[in-house]
mmCIF file of C-alpha atoms in Angstrom:
data_model
loop_
_atom_site.group_PDB
_atom_site.id
_atom_site.type_symbol
_atom_site.label_atom_id
_atom_site.label_comp_id
_atom_site.label_asym_id
_atom_site.label_seq_id
_atom_site.Cartn_x
_atom_site.Cartn_y
_atom_site.Cartn_z
ATOM 1 C CA MET B 1 -25.507 -44.207 -32.634
ATOM 2 C CA GLY B 2 -25.164 -46.955 -35.186
ATOM 3 C CA GLU B 3 -25.659 -47.133 -38.904
ATOM 4 C CA GLU B 4 -29.291 -48.019 -38.274
ATOM 5 C CA ASP B 5 -29.964 -44.509 -36.989
ATOM 6 C CA GLY B 6 -28.263 -42.764 -39.897
ATOM 7 C CA MET B 7 -25.374 -41.664 -37.692
ATOM 8 C CA GLY B 8 -22.724 -44.145 -38.782
ATOM 9 C CA ASP B 9 -19.301 -43.316 -40.209
ATOM 10 C CA GLY B 10 -20.826 -42.458 -43.578
ATOM 11 C CA ALA B 11 -23.733 -40.407 -42.289
ATOM 12 C CA GLU B 12 -22.337 -37.172 -43.675
ATOM 13 C CA ASP B 13 -21.971 -38.701 -47.128
ATOM 14 C CA ARG B 14 -25.522 -40.011 -47.447
ATOM 15 C CA GLY B 15 -27.778 -37.405 -48.972
ATOM 16 C CA ASN B 16 -30.947 -39.245 -47.993
ATOM 17 C CA ALA B 17 -30.111 -39.757 -44.293
ATOM 18 C CA LEU B 18 -33.049 -39.149 -41.984
ATOM 19 C CA TYR B 19 -30.862 -38.246 -39.015
ATOM 20 C CA GLY B 20 -27.453 -36.736 -38.247
ATOM 21 C CA PRO B 21 -25.290 -34.016 -39.790
ATOM 22 C CA GLN B 22 -25.879 -33.106 -43.421
ATOM 23 C CA PRO B 23 -23.356 -30.532 -44.700
ATOM 24 C CA ASP B 24 -24.992 -30.102 -48.114
ATOM 25 C CA VAL B 25 -28.732 -29.923 -47.557
ATOM 26 C CA ALA B 26 -29.582 -28.377 -50.914
ATOM 27 C CA GLY B 27 -27.269 -30.728 -52.806
ATOM 28 C CA ALA B 28 -28.875 -33.732 -51.138
ATOM 29 C CA SER B 29 -32.233 -32.395 -52.350
ATOM 30 C CA GLY B 30 -31.172 -32.248 -55.990
ATOM 31 C CA TYR B 31 -29.575 -28.797 -56.338
ATOM 32 C CA PRO B 32 -25.997 -29.463 -57.559
ATOM 33 C CA ASP B 33 -25.077 -25.766 -57.901
ATOM 34 C CA ALA B 34 -27.000 -24.357 -54.971
ATOM 35 C CA PRO B 35 -25.966 -21.124 -53.230
ATOM 36 C CA PRO B 36 -24.779 -21.273 -49.598
ATOM 37 C CA ARG B 37 -27.476 -22.327 -47.153
ATOM 38 C CA VAL B 38 -29.112 -19.340 -45.469
ATOM 39 C CA GLY B 39 -31.093 -18.946 -42.272
ATOM 40 C CA PHE B 40 -31.885 -16.897 -39.192
ATOM 41 C CA PHE B 41 -29.892 -16.220 -36.053
ATOM 42 C CA THR B 42 -32.176 -14.691 -33.420
ATOM 43 C CA ASP B 43 -30.301 -12.981 -30.578
ATOM 44 C CA THR B 44 -32.932 -12.780 -27.858
ATOM 45 C CA SER B 45 -30.626 -10.732 -25.620
ATOM 46 C CA VAL B 46 -31.397 -7.633 -27.721
ATOM 47 C CA CYS B 47 -35.059 -8.354 -28.529
ATOM 48 C CA ILE B 48 -37.284 -5.533 -27.215
ATOM 49 C CA GLY B 49 -40.609 -7.222 -27.947
ATOM 50 C CA CYS B 50 -41.755 -4.595 -30.410
ATOM 51 C CA LYS B 51 -43.410 -7.235 -32.653
ATOM 52 C CA ALA B 52 -42.295 -5.413 -35.806
ATOM 53 C CA CYS B 53 -41.285 -8.814 -37.184
ATOM 54 C CA GLU B 54 -44.800 -10.187 -36.652
ATOM 55 C CA VAL B 55 -46.348 -7.229 -38.451
ATOM 56 C CA ALA B 56 -43.871 -7.328 -41.349
ATOM 57 C CA CYS B 57 -44.407 -11.060 -41.778
ATOM 58 C CA LYS B 58 -48.175 -10.684 -41.899
ATOM 59 C CA GLU B 59 -48.040 -7.748 -44.292
ATOM 60 C CA TRP B 60 -45.642 -9.299 -46.787
ATOM 61 C CA ASN B 61 -47.216 -12.756 -46.804
ATOM 62 C CA ALA B 62 -50.841 -11.542 -46.625
ATOM 63 C CA ILE B 63 -51.487 -13.625 -43.508
ATOM 64 C CA PRO B 64 -54.967 -13.182 -42.020
ATOM 65 C CA ALA B 65 -55.243 -11.162 -38.838
ATOM 66 C CA GLY B 66 -55.895 -13.018 -35.620
ATOM 67 C CA GLY B 67 -55.034 -13.288 -31.956
ATOM 68 C CA LEU B 68 -55.916 -9.694 -31.142
ATOM 69 C CA ALA B 69 -57.557 -10.501 -27.802
ATOM 70 C CA LEU B 70 -55.332 -10.360 -24.725
ATOM 71 C CA THR B 71 -55.039 -13.721 -22.987
ATOM 72 C CA GLY B 72 -54.940 -12.296 -19.457
ATOM 73 C CA MET B 73 -51.702 -14.229 -18.875
ATOM 74 C CA SER B 74 -49.170 -12.063 -20.698
ATOM 75 C CA TYR B 75 -48.713 -9.020 -22.904
ATOM 76 C CA ASP B 76 -48.232 -11.556 -25.697
ATOM 77 C CA ASN B 77 -51.477 -11.776 -27.659
ATOM 78 C CA THR B 78 -50.171 -14.111 -30.381
ATOM 79 C CA ARG B 79 -49.697 -16.998 -27.916
ATOM 80 C CA GLY B 80 -47.762 -19.214 -30.311
ATOM 81 C CA LEU B 81 -46.859 -20.119 -33.860
ATOM 82 C CA GLY B 82 -49.623 -21.330 -36.143
ATOM 83 C CA ALA B 83 -51.147 -21.156 -39.588
ATOM 84 C CA ASP B 84 -51.920 -17.461 -39.079
ATOM 85 C CA ALA B 85 -48.822 -16.593 -37.019
ATOM 86 C CA TRP B 86 -45.539 -17.393 -38.767
ATOM 87 C CA ARG B 87 -43.600 -15.221 -36.316
ATOM 88 C CA HIS B 88 -44.343 -15.181 -32.593
ATOM 89 C CA VAL B 89 -42.685 -12.875 -30.061
ATOM 90 C CA ALA B 90 -42.763 -14.539 -26.654
ATOM 91 C CA PHE B 91 -42.934 -12.396 -23.503
ATOM 92 C CA VAL B 92 -41.583 -14.097 -20.387
ATOM 93 C CA GLU B 93 -41.560 -12.116 -17.132
ATOM 94 C CA GLN B 94 -39.153 -13.405 -14.499
ATOM 95 C CA ARG B 95 -38.581 -12.365 -10.907
ATOM 96 C CA GLY B 96 -35.298 -13.035 -9.181
ATOM 97 C CA PRO B 97 -32.030 -11.509 -8.046
ATOM 98 C CA PHE B 98 -30.233 -12.043 -11.397
ATOM 99 C CA GLY B 99 -27.034 -10.878 -9.765
ATOM 100 C CA GLY B 100 -28.643 -7.783 -8.200
ATOM 101 C CA PRO B 101 -30.664 -6.978 -5.065
ATOM 102 C CA GLU B 102 -34.289 -8.113 -4.839
ATOM 103 C CA PRO B 103 -36.549 -5.034 -4.925
ATOM 104 C CA SER B 104 -38.989 -4.667 -2.052
ATOM 105 C CA ALA B 105 -42.670 -4.894 -2.921
ATOM 106 C CA ALA B 106 -45.902 -4.589 -1.008
ATOM 107 C CA GLN B 107 -47.716 -7.870 -0.492
ATOM 108 C CA ASP B 108 -51.287 -8.502 0.488
ATOM 109 C CA ASP B 109 -52.452 -11.153 2.954
ATOM 110 C CA ALA B 110 -52.476 -13.813 0.267
ATOM 111 C CA GLY B 111 -48.821 -13.160 -0.505
ATOM 112 C CA ASP B 112 -49.458 -11.742 -3.964
ATOM 113 C CA VAL B 113 -47.059 -9.071 -5.184
ATOM 114 C CA ASP B 114 -48.407 -5.597 -5.880
ATOM 115 C CA VAL B 115 -46.842 -5.206 -9.338
ATOM 116 C CA PHE B 116 -47.339 -1.420 -9.399
ATOM 117 C CA THR B 117 -45.468 -0.990 -6.128
ATOM 118 C CA ALA B 118 -42.797 -3.388 -7.305
ATOM 119 C CA ALA B 119 -42.347 -1.481 -10.549
ATOM 120 C CA ALA B 120 -42.021 1.804 -8.675
ATOM 121 C CA ARG B 121 -39.291 0.430 -6.427
ATOM 122 C CA ILE B 122 -37.160 -1.412 -8.936
ATOM 123 C CA SER B 123 -33.580 -0.274 -8.513
ATOM 124 C CA PRO B 124 -31.470 0.678 -11.500
ATOM 125 C CA ALA B 125 -29.343 -2.116 -12.866
ATOM 126 C CA SER B 126 -26.461 -3.012 -10.598
ATOM 127 C CA PRO B 127 -22.905 -2.848 -11.953
ATOM 128 C CA ASP B 128 -23.149 -6.498 -12.966
ATOM 129 C CA GLY B 129 -26.390 -5.863 -14.836
ATOM 130 C CA GLY B 130 -28.784 -7.505 -12.393
ATOM 131 C CA THR B 131 -32.263 -6.277 -11.413
ATOM 132 C CA GLY B 132 -35.160 -7.831 -9.546
ATOM 133 C CA LEU B 133 -37.445 -8.193 -12.569
ATOM 134 C CA ARG B 134 -36.594 -8.969 -16.145
ATOM 135 C CA TRP B 135 -38.340 -9.641 -19.429
ATOM 136 C CA LEU B 136 -37.167 -12.434 -21.684
ATOM 137 C CA MET B 137 -38.396 -11.732 -25.192
ATOM 138 C CA ALA B 138 -37.807 -13.932 -28.191
ATOM 139 C CA SER B 139 -39.133 -13.974 -31.746
ATOM 140 C CA ASP B 140 -39.875 -17.603 -32.600
ATOM 141 C CA VAL B 141 -40.198 -18.969 -36.128
ATOM 142 C CA CYS B 142 -40.081 -22.212 -38.131
ATOM 143 C CA LYS B 143 -36.671 -23.827 -37.648
ATOM 144 C CA HIS B 144 -36.208 -24.968 -41.289
ATOM 145 C CA CYS B 145 -34.598 -28.140 -39.976
ATOM 146 C CA THR B 146 -31.766 -29.970 -41.700
ATOM 147 C CA HIS B 147 -33.897 -33.103 -41.383
ATOM 148 C CA ALA B 148 -37.467 -31.861 -41.657
ATOM 149 C CA ALA B 149 -39.993 -34.485 -40.600
ATOM 150 C CA CYS B 150 -42.844 -32.407 -42.025
ATOM 151 C CA LEU B 151 -41.273 -32.689 -45.467
ATOM 152 C CA ASP B 152 -40.481 -36.398 -45.086
ATOM 153 C CA VAL B 153 -44.071 -37.400 -44.297
ATOM 154 C CA CYS B 154 -45.837 -35.200 -46.869
ATOM 155 C CA PRO B 155 -47.598 -37.523 -49.367
ATOM 156 C CA THR B 156 -48.246 -34.929 -52.072
ATOM 157 C CA GLY B 157 -44.922 -33.119 -52.346
ATOM 158 C CA SER B 158 -46.521 -29.945 -51.064
ATOM 159 C CA LEU B 159 -43.533 -29.414 -48.767
ATOM 160 C CA PHE B 160 -40.217 -29.125 -50.549
ATOM 161 C CA ARG B 161 -36.619 -28.113 -49.902
ATOM 162 C CA THR B 162 -35.476 -24.997 -51.739
ATOM 163 C CA GLU B 163 -32.082 -24.272 -53.244
ATOM 164 C CA PHE B 164 -31.393 -22.090 -50.183
ATOM 165 C CA GLY B 165 -31.840 -25.063 -47.829
ATOM 166 C CA THR B 166 -35.174 -23.834 -46.479
ATOM 167 C CA VAL B 167 -38.476 -25.729 -46.280
ATOM 168 C CA VAL B 168 -41.541 -24.290 -48.034
ATOM 169 C CA VAL B 169 -45.215 -25.271 -48.293
ATOM 170 C CA GLN B 170 -46.906 -25.088 -51.706
ATOM 171 C CA GLU B 171 -50.435 -24.358 -50.611
ATOM 172 C CA ASP B 172 -51.923 -25.154 -54.023
ATOM 173 C CA ILE B 173 -50.694 -28.768 -53.713
ATOM 174 C CA CYS B 174 -51.492 -29.314 -50.027
ATOM 175 C CA ASN B 175 -54.464 -31.676 -49.602
ATOM 176 C CA GLY B 176 -54.930 -30.948 -45.902
ATOM 177 C CA CYS B 177 -54.058 -34.472 -44.729
ATOM 178 C CA GLY B 178 -52.318 -33.016 -41.673
ATOM 179 C CA TYR B 179 -49.558 -35.655 -41.443
ATOM 180 C CA CYS B 180 -46.954 -32.921 -41.120
ATOM 181 C CA VAL B 181 -48.580 -31.323 -38.066
ATOM 182 C CA PRO B 182 -47.735 -34.042 -35.507
ATOM 183 C CA ALA B 183 -44.471 -34.807 -37.326
ATOM 184 C CA CYS B 184 -42.926 -31.416 -36.450
ATOM 185 C CA PRO B 185 -40.970 -31.724 -33.172
ATOM 186 C CA TYR B 186 -41.430 -27.993 -32.526
ATOM 187 C CA GLY B 187 -45.179 -27.747 -33.123
ATOM 188 C CA VAL B 188 -44.650 -25.110 -35.807
ATOM 189 C CA ILE B 189 -46.708 -26.141 -38.821
ATOM 190 C CA ASP B 190 -50.476 -25.911 -38.480
ATOM 191 C CA ARG B 191 -53.696 -26.155 -40.485
ATOM 192 C CA ARG B 192 -55.859 -23.125 -41.178
ATOM 193 C CA GLU B 193 -59.395 -23.692 -39.975
ATOM 194 C CA ASP B 194 -61.235 -22.135 -42.903
ATOM 195 C CA ASP B 195 -59.586 -24.234 -45.650
ATOM 196 C CA GLY B 196 -57.800 -27.099 -43.869
ATOM 197 C CA ARG B 197 -54.426 -26.570 -45.568
ATOM 198 C CA VAL B 198 -51.165 -26.180 -43.665
ATOM 199 C CA TRP B 199 -49.119 -22.990 -43.494
ATOM 200 C CA LYS B 200 -45.831 -21.863 -41.980
ATOM 201 C CA CYS B 201 -42.864 -19.550 -42.493
ATOM 202 C CA THR B 202 -41.277 -19.794 -45.948
ATOM 203 C CA LEU B 203 -38.265 -17.669 -44.941
ATOM 204 C CA CYS B 204 -39.669 -15.329 -47.589
ATOM 205 C CA TYR B 205 -38.688 -17.623 -50.462
ATOM 206 C CA ASP B 206 -40.078 -15.154 -52.969
ATOM 207 C CA ARG B 207 -37.830 -12.390 -51.611
ATOM 208 C CA LEU B 208 -34.729 -14.603 -51.508
ATOM 209 C CA GLY B 209 -35.164 -15.380 -55.191
ATOM 210 C CA VAL B 210 -34.674 -11.707 -56.108
ATOM 211 C CA GLY B 211 -31.851 -11.010 -53.654
ATOM 212 C CA LEU B 212 -33.889 -9.514 -50.809
ATOM 213 C CA GLU B 213 -33.777 -10.383 -47.119
ATOM 214 C CA PRO B 214 -36.853 -11.813 -45.348
ATOM 215 C CA ALA B 215 -39.327 -9.147 -44.280
ATOM 216 C CA CYS B 216 -38.995 -9.876 -40.557
ATOM 217 C CA ALA B 217 -35.207 -9.397 -40.582
ATOM 218 C CA THR B 218 -35.416 -6.083 -42.438
ATOM 219 C CA SER B 219 -37.980 -4.751 -39.957
ATOM 220 C CA CYS B 220 -36.122 -5.671 -36.743
ATOM 221 C CA PRO B 221 -34.864 -2.392 -35.201
ATOM 222 C CA THR B 222 -32.258 -3.996 -32.910
ATOM 223 C CA ASP B 223 -30.856 -6.653 -35.267
ATOM 224 C CA SER B 224 -32.185 -9.329 -32.964
ATOM 225 C CA ILE B 225 -33.184 -11.219 -36.123
ATOM 226 C CA GLN B 226 -30.116 -11.662 -38.319
ATOM 227 C CA PHE B 227 -30.255 -13.229 -41.760
ATOM 228 C CA GLY B 228 -27.417 -14.606 -43.854
ATOM 229 C CA PRO B 229 -25.340 -17.657 -44.793
ATOM 230 C CA LEU B 230 -25.838 -20.211 -42.029
ATOM 231 C CA GLU B 231 -22.162 -20.922 -41.363
ATOM 232 C CA GLU B 232 -21.424 -17.212 -40.975
ATOM 233 C CA LEU B 233 -24.352 -16.843 -38.586
ATOM 234 C CA ARG B 234 -23.082 -19.741 -36.474
ATOM 235 C CA GLU B 235 -19.663 -18.131 -36.141
ATOM 236 C CA ARG B 236 -21.260 -14.796 -35.256
ATOM 237 C CA ALA B 237 -23.500 -16.477 -32.678
ATOM 238 C CA ARG B 238 -20.605 -18.231 -30.938
ATOM 239 C CA ALA B 239 -18.742 -14.940 -30.696
ATOM 240 C CA ARG B 240 -21.822 -13.265 -29.222
ATOM 241 C CA VAL B 241 -22.190 -15.984 -26.567
ATOM 242 C CA ALA B 242 -18.536 -15.563 -25.616
ATOM 243 C CA GLN B 243 -19.096 -11.811 -25.327
ATOM 244 C CA LEU B 244 -22.095 -12.290 -23.038
ATOM 245 C CA HIS B 245 -20.259 -14.816 -20.879
ATOM 246 C CA ALA B 246 -17.388 -12.359 -20.471
ATOM 247 C CA ALA B 247 -19.927 -9.725 -19.393
ATOM 248 C CA GLY B 248 -21.302 -12.029 -16.684
ATOM 249 C CA ALA B 249 -24.363 -13.444 -18.490
ATOM 250 C CA THR B 250 -23.290 -17.025 -17.895
ATOM 251 C CA ASP B 251 -26.724 -18.470 -18.723
ATOM 252 C CA ALA B 252 -26.446 -17.386 -22.382
ATOM 253 C CA ARG B 253 -26.504 -20.369 -24.726
ATOM 254 C CA LEU B 254 -27.254 -21.318 -28.319
ATOM 255 C CA TYR B 255 -30.296 -23.373 -29.250
ATOM 256 C CA GLY B 256 -30.584 -25.245 -32.539
ATOM 257 C CA GLU B 257 -27.115 -24.261 -33.730
ATOM 258 C CA SER B 258 -25.329 -27.632 -33.593
ATOM 259 C CA PRO B 259 -25.416 -29.999 -36.597
ATOM 260 C CA ASP B 260 -25.133 -32.831 -34.072
ATOM 261 C CA ASP B 261 -28.498 -32.185 -32.433
ATOM 262 C CA GLY B 262 -31.688 -34.179 -32.965
ATOM 263 C CA VAL B 263 -32.658 -32.431 -36.215
ATOM 264 C CA GLY B 264 -29.184 -32.140 -37.728
ATOM 265 C CA GLY B 265 -29.052 -28.451 -36.883
ATOM 266 C CA ALA B 266 -31.721 -25.848 -37.479
ATOM 267 C CA GLY B 267 -31.769 -23.290 -40.249
ATOM 268 C CA ALA B 268 -33.200 -20.843 -37.707
ATOM 269 C CA PHE B 269 -31.437 -20.943 -34.357
ATOM 270 C CA PHE B 270 -31.432 -18.802 -31.228
ATOM 271 C CA LEU B 271 -29.335 -17.281 -28.479
ATOM 272 C CA LEU B 272 -31.252 -17.808 -25.229
ATOM 273 C CA LEU B 273 -30.698 -16.382 -21.752
ATOM 274 C CA ASP B 274 -32.369 -19.268 -19.929
ATOM 275 C CA GLU B 275 -33.457 -22.865 -20.446
ATOM 276 C CA PRO B 276 -35.349 -23.542 -23.702
ATOM 277 C CA GLU B 277 -38.459 -24.580 -21.766
ATOM 278 C CA VAL B 278 -38.745 -21.060 -20.374
ATOM 279 C CA TYR B 279 -39.337 -19.822 -23.931
ATOM 280 C CA GLY B 280 -41.740 -22.650 -24.762
ATOM 281 C CA LEU B 281 -39.144 -24.564 -26.795
ATOM 282 C CA PRO B 282 -38.517 -28.332 -26.479
ATOM 283 C CA PRO B 283 -35.236 -28.990 -24.654
ATOM 284 C CA ASP B 284 -34.046 -31.862 -26.853
ATOM 285 C CA PRO B 285 -35.998 -32.006 -30.141
ATOM 286 C CA VAL B 286 -35.515 -35.057 -32.346
ATOM 287 C CA VAL B 287 -36.761 -35.460 -35.906
ATOM 288 C CA THR B 288 -39.774 -37.736 -35.616
ATOM 289 C CA THR B 289 -38.874 -39.748 -38.728
ATOM 290 C CA ARG B 290 -35.493 -40.815 -37.328
ATOM 291 C CA ASP B 291 -36.569 -44.379 -36.550
ATOM 292 C CA LEU B 292 -38.559 -45.020 -39.736
ATOM 293 C CA PRO B 293 -35.957 -47.395 -41.312
ATOM 294 C CA ALA B 294 -35.786 -49.509 -38.166
ATOM 295 C CA MET B 295 -39.579 -49.501 -37.864
ATOM 296 C CA TRP B 296 -40.030 -50.689 -41.450
ATOM 297 C CA ARG B 297 -37.425 -53.417 -40.929
ATOM 298 C CA GLN B 298 -39.259 -54.638 -37.853
ATOM 299 C CA ALA B 299 -42.559 -54.535 -39.743
ATOM 300 C CA ALA B 300 -41.020 -56.552 -42.606
ATOM 301 C CA LEU B 301 -39.651 -59.143 -40.171
ATOM 302 C CA ALA B 302 -43.069 -59.414 -38.543
ATOM 303 C CA ALA B 303 -44.720 -59.859 -41.934
ATOM 304 C CA VAL B 304 -42.221 -62.585 -42.913
ATOM 305 C CA SER B 305 -42.767 -64.352 -39.592
ATOM 306 C CA LEU B 306 -46.548 -64.261 -39.981
ATOM 307 C CA THR B 307 -46.282 -65.541 -43.555
ATOM 308 C CA ALA B 308 -44.041 -68.404 -42.435
ATOM 309 C CA LEU B 309 -46.442 -69.327 -39.633
ATOM 310 C CA ALA B 310 -49.402 -69.260 -42.021
ATOM 311 C CA ALA B 311 -47.547 -71.410 -44.564
ATOM 312 C CA GLY B 312 -46.528 -73.897 -41.876
ATOM 313 C CA SER B 313 -50.085 -74.121 -40.567
ATOM 314 C CA PHE B 314 -51.433 -74.680 -44.077
ATOM 315 C CA ALA B 315 -48.834 -77.408 -44.746
ATOM 316 C CA ARG B 316 -49.777 -79.252 -41.531
ATOM 317 C CA ARG B 317 -53.450 -79.159 -42.435
ATOM 318 C CA ARG B 318 -52.772 -80.727 -45.856
ATOM 319 C CA ARG B 319 -50.929 -83.625 -44.214
#
């Protein structure tokens, strides 16, 4: 990448870069004495799908109820993140050997699996941990990106960066323009139908200000959701991946952890046991405002060219 993309030799030194690593997010946003950046590390390998995080988030933030009807496609009745769902626990059922024997299951003439028979015949986990069926569960949340396109395109200042490096919506300033909705590469932020304003996870900014952890992290019974200084979480996550690889879970990987990714690293990142697409996550997200400087330069060149053509045409007419 060149200087044009904000990834040149001085990218780390420019506080207003729209793309690339940014080691001091809060400092670049005007907080000279900010505390260490904090965030979430979600270890999906120990998520049990209890949805305690969803409930705690709704209770603390007074989020309206919704999504109580089963979809008929999954045990997940939240379906995705939105204005009324700041935490979403995904349920992904997979069938395969996963290092163990495939369980036998009765099939009808159409080839459909009788899930009750299959469940009754599932063998205990093999020594290498494999079974024929497995659930992948993951609690998704706003990523609190290093380079947050939602914040960059907001015309009212409703979205702002906090001293903790997180991104928060001030609902009393939001005018409902919706520019931030398509700007988010993860599809996180959304407008509420009854008032038109946008809403998303604040990483419990009000709790952080008085020394408390976010409600979702405190409610997680397995420590799947871990909160703390971001650099410490990254070190912990790498160690956990190494542990899983040593145990034979070679598909374990981190998602959103690297400062060199398309959003400069996420403030909420994940340990996944399969490809990101399996969990409904984009495989290679890029901040949508990355190319704004180049676009404005091209627009300025076009405007200059049109002005020159118009001036030349006018001069020829006068002759």
